[in-house]
Amino acid sequence: MPLGERWSRRGPLLPALLLVLVLTQLPMLVTVYYSLQSRNLLRPGETAFAGLDNYAAVIGDAHFRGAVLNTVVLTASVVLLAMALGTALAVLLDQKFLGRNVVRTLLITPFLVMPAAAALIWKHAMFNPLFGILNWVLSPFGVERVDWVSEHPMFSLILMLTWQWTP
């Protein structure tokens, strides 16, 4: 294929490619530049090159290690539970039964709920310590009312995110 013909086919893509590069890579490069600077927000004019000192300080911080551990536990739990539930639901929905299409549609609806709205629904309707559905379901079994979000935040997040992202 001649060079002119290749450019005539690829040329129209160049503006879109340039836009994507400017909108994604330029902010990333600016972020890397700022991360290598020592800045004082009380005195914005005083900046100095810090190199990798900022990264060393973050990695050495005990709170950072705890945050990384929480992120790994949350991500692994949600992914494993969502995949297990998704596989189980797929096996069950592979069977022919009356109303199968309706059930499939209902199972997809959590994907349509925005994450912020889902968090509010779970916080106020499901996890509420006074009138939440979870406490209402557990009360006949003698379980005391629990403030799930305050006392068990990781469990609450795992449950909510698993519901949100189970295919």
Coordinates of C-alpha atoms in Angstrom, one line a residue:
M1 CA 0.0 0.0 0.0
P2 CA 1.5 3.3 -1.0
L3 CA 2.4 5.9 1.7
G4 CA -0.1 8.4 0.5
E5 CA -3.0 5.9 0.6
R6 CA -2.0 4.9 4.2
W7 CA -2.1 8.5 5.3
S8 CA -5.4 9.2 3.6
R9 CA -6.9 6.3 5.6
R10 CA -5.2 7.2 8.9
G11 CA -5.2 11.0 8.6
P12 CA -8.8 11.5 9.8
L13 CA -8.0 9.7 13.0
L14 CA -5.2 12.1 13.9
P15 CA -7.3 14.8 15.5
A16 CA -9.1 12.3 17.7
L17 CA -5.8 10.7 18.7
L18 CA -4.3 14.1 19.4
L19 CA -7.3 15.0 21.6
V20 CA -7.0 11.8 23.5
L21 CA -3.3 12.3 24.1
V22 CA -3.8 15.9 25.3
L23 CA -6.7 15.0 27.6
T24 CA -5.1 11.9 29.2
Q25 CA -1.4 12.1 29.0
L26 CA -0.8 15.8 29.6
P27 CA -2.6 15.7 33.0
M28 CA -0.7 12.6 33.9
L29 CA 2.7 14.3 33.1
V30 CA 1.7 17.4 35.1
T31 CA 0.7 15.1 38.0
V32 CA 4.1 13.4 37.9
Y33 CA 5.8 16.8 37.8
Y34 CA 3.9 18.0 40.8
S35 CA 4.6 14.8 42.7
L36 CA 8.4 15.4 42.4
Q37 CA 8.1 18.9 43.9
S38 CA 8.2 20.0 47.5
R39 CA 5.3 22.4 48.0
N40 CA 4.0 24.3 51.0
L41 CA 0.4 25.3 50.6
L42 CA 0.8 28.0 53.2
R43 CA 3.5 29.6 51.1
P44 CA 2.7 28.7 47.5
G45 CA 5.6 30.6 46.1
E46 CA 8.1 28.3 47.8
T47 CA 8.6 25.2 45.7
A48 CA 11.7 23.0 45.4
F49 CA 12.6 19.8 43.6
A50 CA 12.1 16.9 46.0
G51 CA 12.9 14.0 43.7
L52 CA 11.6 10.7 45.1
D53 CA 11.5 11.9 48.7
N54 CA 7.7 12.4 48.5
Y55 CA 7.2 8.8 47.4
A56 CA 9.6 7.5 50.1
A57 CA 7.6 9.4 52.7
V58 CA 4.3 8.0 51.5
I59 CA 5.6 4.4 51.3
G60 CA 7.2 4.7 54.7
D61 CA 3.9 5.9 56.3
A62 CA 2.1 3.3 58.4
H63 CA -1.3 4.8 57.4
F64 CA -0.4 4.2 53.8
R65 CA 0.4 0.5 54.4
G66 CA -3.0 0.1 56.2
A67 CA -4.8 1.8 53.3
V68 CA -3.1 -0.5 50.8
L69 CA -4.1 -3.5 52.9
N70 CA -7.7 -2.3 53.2
T71 CA -7.8 -1.7 49.4
V72 CA -6.5 -5.2 48.7
V73 CA -8.9 -6.9 51.1
L74 CA -11.9 -4.9 49.8
T75 CA -11.0 -5.5 46.1
A76 CA -10.2 -9.2 46.5
S77 CA -13.3 -9.8 48.5
V78 CA -15.7 -8.0 46.2
V79 CA -14.2 -9.5 43.0
L80 CA -14.2 -13.1 44.4
L81 CA -17.8 -12.8 45.8
A82 CA -19.1 -11.1 42.7
M83 CA -17.6 -13.8 40.5
A84 CA -18.9 -16.6 42.7
L85 CA -22.4 -15.2 42.8
G86 CA -22.3 -14.3 39.1
T87 CA -21.3 -17.8 38.2
A88 CA -24.0 -19.3 40.5
L89 CA -26.6 -17.0 39.1
A90 CA -25.5 -17.9 35.5
V91 CA -25.9 -21.6 36.2
L92 CA -29.3 -21.1 37.8
L93 CA -30.5 -18.8 35.0
D94 CA -29.4 -21.2 32.3
Q95 CA -32.3 -23.4 33.4
K96 CA -35.6 -22.9 31.6
F97 CA -38.4 -21.6 33.9
L98 CA -41.4 -19.3 33.7
G99 CA -40.4 -15.7 34.1
R100 CA -36.7 -16.3 33.3
N101 CA -36.4 -13.1 31.2
V102 CA -38.0 -11.0 34.0
V103 CA -35.5 -12.4 36.5
R104 CA -32.6 -11.7 34.2
T105 CA -33.8 -8.1 33.8
L106 CA -34.2 -7.6 37.6
L107 CA -30.7 -9.0 38.2
I108 CA -29.2 -6.4 35.8
T109 CA -30.8 -3.4 37.5
P110 CA -28.0 -2.9 40.1
F111 CA -25.7 -2.0 37.2
L112 CA -28.1 0.8 36.3
V113 CA -27.9 2.4 39.8
M114 CA -25.3 5.1 40.2
P115 CA -22.7 4.2 42.9
A116 CA -23.5 7.3 44.9
A117 CA -27.2 6.5 44.9
A118 CA -26.5 2.8 45.7
A119 CA -24.4 4.0 48.7
L120 CA -27.3 6.1 50.0
I121 CA -29.8 3.4 49.5
W122 CA -27.7 0.9 51.4
K123 CA -26.8 3.4 54.2
H124 CA -30.3 4.6 54.8
A125 CA -32.5 1.6 53.8
M126 CA -30.4 -1.5 54.5
F127 CA -27.9 -0.6 57.2
N128 CA -29.8 1.9 59.3
P129 CA -29.5 0.8 62.9
L130 CA -33.1 1.8 63.8
F131 CA -35.3 0.8 60.8
G132 CA -32.8 -0.9 58.4
I133 CA -33.9 -4.0 56.5
L134 CA -30.8 -6.0 57.6
N135 CA -31.5 -5.5 61.3
W136 CA -35.2 -6.2 60.6
V137 CA -34.3 -9.6 59.0
L138 CA -31.9 -10.5 61.8
S139 CA -34.1 -9.5 64.7
P140 CA -36.3 -12.7 64.8
F141 CA -33.0 -14.6 65.3
G142 CA -32.3 -12.7 68.5
V143 CA -29.6 -10.5 66.9
E144 CA -29.3 -7.1 68.6
R145 CA -29.6 -3.9 66.5
V146 CA -26.2 -3.2 64.9
D147 CA -25.0 0.1 63.4
W148 CA -23.4 -1.7 60.4
V149 CA -21.7 1.3 58.8
S150 CA -20.0 2.4 62.1
E151 CA -19.2 -1.0 63.7
H152 CA -18.5 -3.1 60.6
P153 CA -17.5 -0.7 57.8
M154 CA -15.5 -3.2 55.7
F155 CA -18.3 -5.7 55.8
S156 CA -20.8 -3.0 54.8
L157 CA -18.7 -1.9 51.9
I158 CA -18.1 -5.5 50.7
L159 CA -21.8 -6.3 50.9
M160 CA -22.8 -3.1 49.0
L161 CA -20.2 -3.4 46.3
T162 CA -20.8 -7.1 45.8
W163 CA -24.5 -6.3 45.2
Q164 CA -23.6 -3.5 42.9
W165 CA -21.2 -5.4 40.7
T166 CA -22.4 -9.0 40.7
P167 CA -23.1 -9.7 37.0

